Every structure is written in structure tokens, then in C-alpha cells.
Coordinates of N, CA, C and O and ligand atoms in Angstrom, one line a residue:
X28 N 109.6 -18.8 115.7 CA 110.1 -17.4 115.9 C 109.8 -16.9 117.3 O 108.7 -17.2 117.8
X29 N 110.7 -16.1 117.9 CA 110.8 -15.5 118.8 C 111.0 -14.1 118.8 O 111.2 -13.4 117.8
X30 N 110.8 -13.6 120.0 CA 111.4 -12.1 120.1 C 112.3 -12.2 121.3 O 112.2 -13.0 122.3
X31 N 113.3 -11.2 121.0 CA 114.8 -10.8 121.4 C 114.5 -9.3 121.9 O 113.9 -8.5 121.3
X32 N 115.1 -9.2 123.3 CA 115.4 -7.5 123.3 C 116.7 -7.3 123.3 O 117.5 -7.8 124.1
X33 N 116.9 -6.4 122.4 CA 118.6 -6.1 122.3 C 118.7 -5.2 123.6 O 117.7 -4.8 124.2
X34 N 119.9 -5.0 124.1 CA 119.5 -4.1 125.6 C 119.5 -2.6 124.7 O 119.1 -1.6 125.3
X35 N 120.0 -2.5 123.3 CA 120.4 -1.1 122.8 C 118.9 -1.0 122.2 O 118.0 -0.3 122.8
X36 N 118.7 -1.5 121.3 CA 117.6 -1.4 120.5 C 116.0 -1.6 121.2 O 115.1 -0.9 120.9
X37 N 116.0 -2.6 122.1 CA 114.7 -2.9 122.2 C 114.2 -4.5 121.6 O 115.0 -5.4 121.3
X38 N 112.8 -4.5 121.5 CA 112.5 -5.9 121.3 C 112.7 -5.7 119.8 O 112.4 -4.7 119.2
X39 N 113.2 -7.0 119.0 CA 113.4 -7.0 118.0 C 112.8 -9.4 117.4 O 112.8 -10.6 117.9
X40 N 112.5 -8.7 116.5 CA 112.1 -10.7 115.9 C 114.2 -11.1 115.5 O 115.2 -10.4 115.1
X41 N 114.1 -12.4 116.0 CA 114.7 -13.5 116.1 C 115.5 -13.3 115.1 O 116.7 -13.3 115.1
X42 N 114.8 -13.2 114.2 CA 115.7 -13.2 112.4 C 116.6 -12.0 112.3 O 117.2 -12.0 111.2
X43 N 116.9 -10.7 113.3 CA 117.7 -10.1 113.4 C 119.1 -10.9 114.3 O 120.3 -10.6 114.2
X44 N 118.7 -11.2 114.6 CA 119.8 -11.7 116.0 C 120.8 -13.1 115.2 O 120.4 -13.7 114.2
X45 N 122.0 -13.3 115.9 CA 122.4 -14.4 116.0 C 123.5 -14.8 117.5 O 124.1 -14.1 118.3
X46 N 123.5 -16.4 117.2 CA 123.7 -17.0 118.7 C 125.1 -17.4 118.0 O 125.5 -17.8 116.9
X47 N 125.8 -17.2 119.6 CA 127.1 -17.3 119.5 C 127.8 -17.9 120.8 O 128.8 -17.5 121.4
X48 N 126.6 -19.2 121.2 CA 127.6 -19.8 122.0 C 127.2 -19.5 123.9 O 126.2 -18.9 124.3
X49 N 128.1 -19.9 124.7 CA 127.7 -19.8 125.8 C 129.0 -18.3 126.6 O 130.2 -18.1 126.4
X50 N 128.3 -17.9 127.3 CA 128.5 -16.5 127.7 C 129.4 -16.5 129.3 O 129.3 -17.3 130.2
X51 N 130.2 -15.4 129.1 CA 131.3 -15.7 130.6 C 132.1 -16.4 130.8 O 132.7 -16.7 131.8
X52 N 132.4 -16.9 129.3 CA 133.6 -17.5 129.3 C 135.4 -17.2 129.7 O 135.7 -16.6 128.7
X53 N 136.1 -17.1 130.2 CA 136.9 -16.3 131.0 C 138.1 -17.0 130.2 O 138.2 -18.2 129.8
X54 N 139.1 -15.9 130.0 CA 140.3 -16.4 129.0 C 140.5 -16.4 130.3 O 140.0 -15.9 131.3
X55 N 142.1 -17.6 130.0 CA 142.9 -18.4 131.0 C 144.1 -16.8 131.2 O 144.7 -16.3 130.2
X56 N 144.3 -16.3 132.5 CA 145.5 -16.0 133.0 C 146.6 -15.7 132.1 O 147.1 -14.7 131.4
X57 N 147.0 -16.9 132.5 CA 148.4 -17.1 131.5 C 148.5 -18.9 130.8 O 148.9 -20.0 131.4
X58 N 148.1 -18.7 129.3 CA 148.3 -19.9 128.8 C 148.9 -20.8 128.5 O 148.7 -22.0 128.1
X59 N 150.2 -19.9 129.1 CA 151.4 -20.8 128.8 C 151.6 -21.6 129.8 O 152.4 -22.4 129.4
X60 N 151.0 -21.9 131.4 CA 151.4 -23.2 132.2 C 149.9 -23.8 132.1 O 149.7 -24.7 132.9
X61 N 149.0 -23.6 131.3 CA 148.2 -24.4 131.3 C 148.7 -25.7 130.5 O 149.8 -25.8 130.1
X62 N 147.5 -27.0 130.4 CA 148.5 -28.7 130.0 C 147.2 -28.1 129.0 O 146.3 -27.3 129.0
X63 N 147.8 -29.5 127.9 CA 147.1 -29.3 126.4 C 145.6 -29.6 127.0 O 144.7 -28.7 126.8
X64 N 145.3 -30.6 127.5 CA 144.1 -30.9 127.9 C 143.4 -29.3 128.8 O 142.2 -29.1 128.7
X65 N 143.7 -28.9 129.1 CA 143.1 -27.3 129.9 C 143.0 -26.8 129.1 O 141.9 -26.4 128.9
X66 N 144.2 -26.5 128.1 CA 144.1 -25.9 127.0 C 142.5 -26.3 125.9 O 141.6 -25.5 125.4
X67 N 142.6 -27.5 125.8 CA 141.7 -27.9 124.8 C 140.2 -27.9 125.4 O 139.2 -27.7 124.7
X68 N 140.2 -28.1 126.8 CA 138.8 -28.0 128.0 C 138.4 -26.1 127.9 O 137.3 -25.7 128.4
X69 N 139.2 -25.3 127.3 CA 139.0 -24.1 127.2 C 138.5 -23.4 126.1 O 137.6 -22.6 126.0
X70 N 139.4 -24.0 125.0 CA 139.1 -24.0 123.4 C 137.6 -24.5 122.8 O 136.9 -23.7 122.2
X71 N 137.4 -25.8 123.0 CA 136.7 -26.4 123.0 C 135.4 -26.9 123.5 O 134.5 -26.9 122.7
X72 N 135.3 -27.2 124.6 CA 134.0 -27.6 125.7 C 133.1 -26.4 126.1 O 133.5 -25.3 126.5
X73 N 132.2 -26.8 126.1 CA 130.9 -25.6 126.6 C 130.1 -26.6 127.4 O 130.0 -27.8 127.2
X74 N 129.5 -25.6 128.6 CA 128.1 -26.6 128.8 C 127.1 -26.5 128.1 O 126.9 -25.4 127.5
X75 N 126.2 -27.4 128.1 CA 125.2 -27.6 127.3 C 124.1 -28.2 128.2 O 123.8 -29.4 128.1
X76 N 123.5 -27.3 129.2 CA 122.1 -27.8 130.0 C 121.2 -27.6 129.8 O 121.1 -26.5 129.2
X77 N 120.0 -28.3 129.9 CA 118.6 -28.5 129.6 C 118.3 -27.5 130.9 O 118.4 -27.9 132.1
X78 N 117.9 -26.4 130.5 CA 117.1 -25.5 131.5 C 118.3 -23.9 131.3 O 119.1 -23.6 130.4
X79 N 117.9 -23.1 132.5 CA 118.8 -21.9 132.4 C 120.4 -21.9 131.8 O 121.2 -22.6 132.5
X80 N 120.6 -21.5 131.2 CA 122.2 -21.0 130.3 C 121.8 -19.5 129.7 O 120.8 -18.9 129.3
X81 N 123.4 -19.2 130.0 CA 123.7 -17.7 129.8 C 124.3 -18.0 128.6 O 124.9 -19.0 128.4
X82 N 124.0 -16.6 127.4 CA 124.3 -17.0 126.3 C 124.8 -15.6 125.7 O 124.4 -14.5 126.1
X83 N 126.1 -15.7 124.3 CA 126.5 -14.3 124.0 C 126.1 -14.5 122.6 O 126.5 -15.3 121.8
X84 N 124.8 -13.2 122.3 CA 124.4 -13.0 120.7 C 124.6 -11.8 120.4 O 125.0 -11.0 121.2
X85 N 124.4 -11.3 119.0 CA 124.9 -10.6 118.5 C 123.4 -9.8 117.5 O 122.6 -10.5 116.9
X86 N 123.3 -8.5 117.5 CA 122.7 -8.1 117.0 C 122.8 -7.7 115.6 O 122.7 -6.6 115.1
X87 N 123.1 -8.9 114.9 CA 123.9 -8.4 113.5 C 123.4 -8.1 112.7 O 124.0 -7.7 111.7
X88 N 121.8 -8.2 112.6 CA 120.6 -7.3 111.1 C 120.2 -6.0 111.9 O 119.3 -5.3 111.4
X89 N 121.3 -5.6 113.5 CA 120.8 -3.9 113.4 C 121.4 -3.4 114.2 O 122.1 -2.7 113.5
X90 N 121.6 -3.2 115.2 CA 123.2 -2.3 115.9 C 124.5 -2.8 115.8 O 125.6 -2.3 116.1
X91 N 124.4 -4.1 115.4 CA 125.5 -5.2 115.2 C 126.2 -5.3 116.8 O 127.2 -5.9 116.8
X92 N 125.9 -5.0 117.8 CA 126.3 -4.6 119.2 C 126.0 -6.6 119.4 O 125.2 -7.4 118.8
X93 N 127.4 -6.6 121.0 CA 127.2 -8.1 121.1 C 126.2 -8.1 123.0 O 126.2 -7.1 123.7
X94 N 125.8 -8.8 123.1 CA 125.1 -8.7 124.6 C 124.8 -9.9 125.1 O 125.3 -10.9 124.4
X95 N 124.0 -10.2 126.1 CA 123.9 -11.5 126.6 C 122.6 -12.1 127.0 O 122.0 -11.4 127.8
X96 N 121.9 -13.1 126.7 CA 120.5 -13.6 127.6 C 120.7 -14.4 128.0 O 121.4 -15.3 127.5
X97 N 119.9 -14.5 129.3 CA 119.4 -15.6 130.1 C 118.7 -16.9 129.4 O 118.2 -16.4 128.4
X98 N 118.5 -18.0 129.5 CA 117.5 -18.3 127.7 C 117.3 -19.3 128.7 O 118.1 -19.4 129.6
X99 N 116.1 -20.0 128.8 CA 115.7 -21.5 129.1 C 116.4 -22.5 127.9 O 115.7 -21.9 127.1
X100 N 117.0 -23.4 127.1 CA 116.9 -24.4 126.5 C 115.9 -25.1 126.2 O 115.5 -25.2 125.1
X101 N 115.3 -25.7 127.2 CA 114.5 -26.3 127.0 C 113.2 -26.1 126.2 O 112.7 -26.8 125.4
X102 N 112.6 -24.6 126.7 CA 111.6 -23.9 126.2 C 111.8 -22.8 125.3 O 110.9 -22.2 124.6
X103 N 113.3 -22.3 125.3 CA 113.4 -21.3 124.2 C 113.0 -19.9 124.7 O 113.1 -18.9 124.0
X104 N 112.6 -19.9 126.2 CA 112.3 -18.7 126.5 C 113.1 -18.2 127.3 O 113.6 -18.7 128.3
X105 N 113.3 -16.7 126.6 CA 114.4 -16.0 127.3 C 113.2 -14.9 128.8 O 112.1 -14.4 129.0
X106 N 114.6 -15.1 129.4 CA 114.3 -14.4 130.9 C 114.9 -13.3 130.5 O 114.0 -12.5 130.2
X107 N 116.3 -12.6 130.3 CA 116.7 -10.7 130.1 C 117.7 -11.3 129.4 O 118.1 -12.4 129.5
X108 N 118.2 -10.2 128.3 CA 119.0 -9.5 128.5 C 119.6 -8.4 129.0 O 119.0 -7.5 129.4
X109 N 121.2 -8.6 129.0 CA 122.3 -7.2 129.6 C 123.5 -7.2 128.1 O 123.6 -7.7 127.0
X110 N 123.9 -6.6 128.9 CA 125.3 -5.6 128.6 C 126.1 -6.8 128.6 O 125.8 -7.8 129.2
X111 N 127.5 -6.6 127.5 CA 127.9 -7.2 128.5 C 129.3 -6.4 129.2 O 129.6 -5.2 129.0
X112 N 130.0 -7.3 130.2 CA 130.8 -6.8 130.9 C 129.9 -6.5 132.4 O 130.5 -6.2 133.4
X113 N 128.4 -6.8 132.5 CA 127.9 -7.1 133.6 C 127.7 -8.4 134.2 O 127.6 -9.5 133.7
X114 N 127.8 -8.1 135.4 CA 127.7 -9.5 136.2 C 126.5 -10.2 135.6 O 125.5 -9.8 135.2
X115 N 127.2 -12.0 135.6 CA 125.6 -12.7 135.4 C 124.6 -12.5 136.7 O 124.9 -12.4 137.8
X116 N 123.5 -12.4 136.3 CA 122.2 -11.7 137.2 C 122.0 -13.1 137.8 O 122.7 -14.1 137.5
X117 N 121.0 -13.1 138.6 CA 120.2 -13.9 139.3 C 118.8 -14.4 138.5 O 117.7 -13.8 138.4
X118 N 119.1 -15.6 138.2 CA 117.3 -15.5 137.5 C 116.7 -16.8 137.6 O 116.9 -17.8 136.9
X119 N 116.0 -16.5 138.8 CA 114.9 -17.9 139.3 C 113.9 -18.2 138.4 O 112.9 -17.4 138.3
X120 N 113.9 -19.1 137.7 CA 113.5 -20.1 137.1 C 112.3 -21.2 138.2 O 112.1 -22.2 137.6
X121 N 112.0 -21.2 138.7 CA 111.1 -22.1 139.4 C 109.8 -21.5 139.5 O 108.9 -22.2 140.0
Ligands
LIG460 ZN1 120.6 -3.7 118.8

């Protein structure tokens, strides 16, 4: 178990929250001259690194509001949450 700070709520336990994947994902333009493979590289594929990833959760046992953290992988430990619709932040890890 962990703790989460929602940016609305505050710190809240883990068992309120859920993970939905990796964050800043950018819909294509215009889909229609993308090739099936772009297509499917957009649908489909996420990174998945061992260390810093930005991630989009959802506060769904209590403002239900969606937001974003910084998270280590490796260690499970989050650096911030934001908003979203804000730029990804800077967050040194070393
Ligand atoms: Zn909340």
C-alpha cells in the first residue's frame, strides 16, 4: 500500500485510486492518412520503462476527477501529482 495525492483532494491510500495507463498520450491529427501500423502503434503500444513514467489515474473511491503522476516503476514511488492538461514537469530522479 501506498499513498496518492489527488491534486483535488489531497493525500489519499492507494485503494481509492486507480491506474490507467501511461499519460500524454496525443490523439493523431488526422487519422485518416495515418498506415494501419501508425494506426495500431497509437492504439496499442505504450512505453513501459523501468524507472520515471508519467501516468493517467483516476480518483474513482472519491472526487472520481482524472490527474496525473510522476511514479518511479521500479520502486513504486511517486514524485507529484498535476492537473491534467499541464505540461509534463521536470522531475530529477538522480
Ligand atoms: Zn480526488
Amino acid at each position: 500500500m501506498f499513498i496518492i495525492e489527488c491534486p483535488w483532494c489531497g493525500k489519499r491510500d492507494q485503494s481509492e485510486f486507480s491506474a490507467h495507463g501511461e499519460a500524454h498520450i496525443q490523439r493523431p491529427q488526422d487519422p485518416s492518412v495515418l498506415t494501419d501500423e501508425q494506426w495500431g502503434d497509437y492504439v496499442f503500444f505504450r512505453d513501459n520503462p523501468k524507472g520515471l513514467h508519467f501516468e493517467r489515474w483516476n480518483h474513482s473511491h472519491g472526487c472520481r476527477r482524472w490527474f496525473n503522476i510522476a511514479r518511479n516503476t521500479a520502486s513504486s514511488e511517486i514524485y507529484l501529482s498535476y492537473k491534467p492538461g499541464e505540461k509534463r514537469p521536470q522531475v530529477d530522479i538522480t
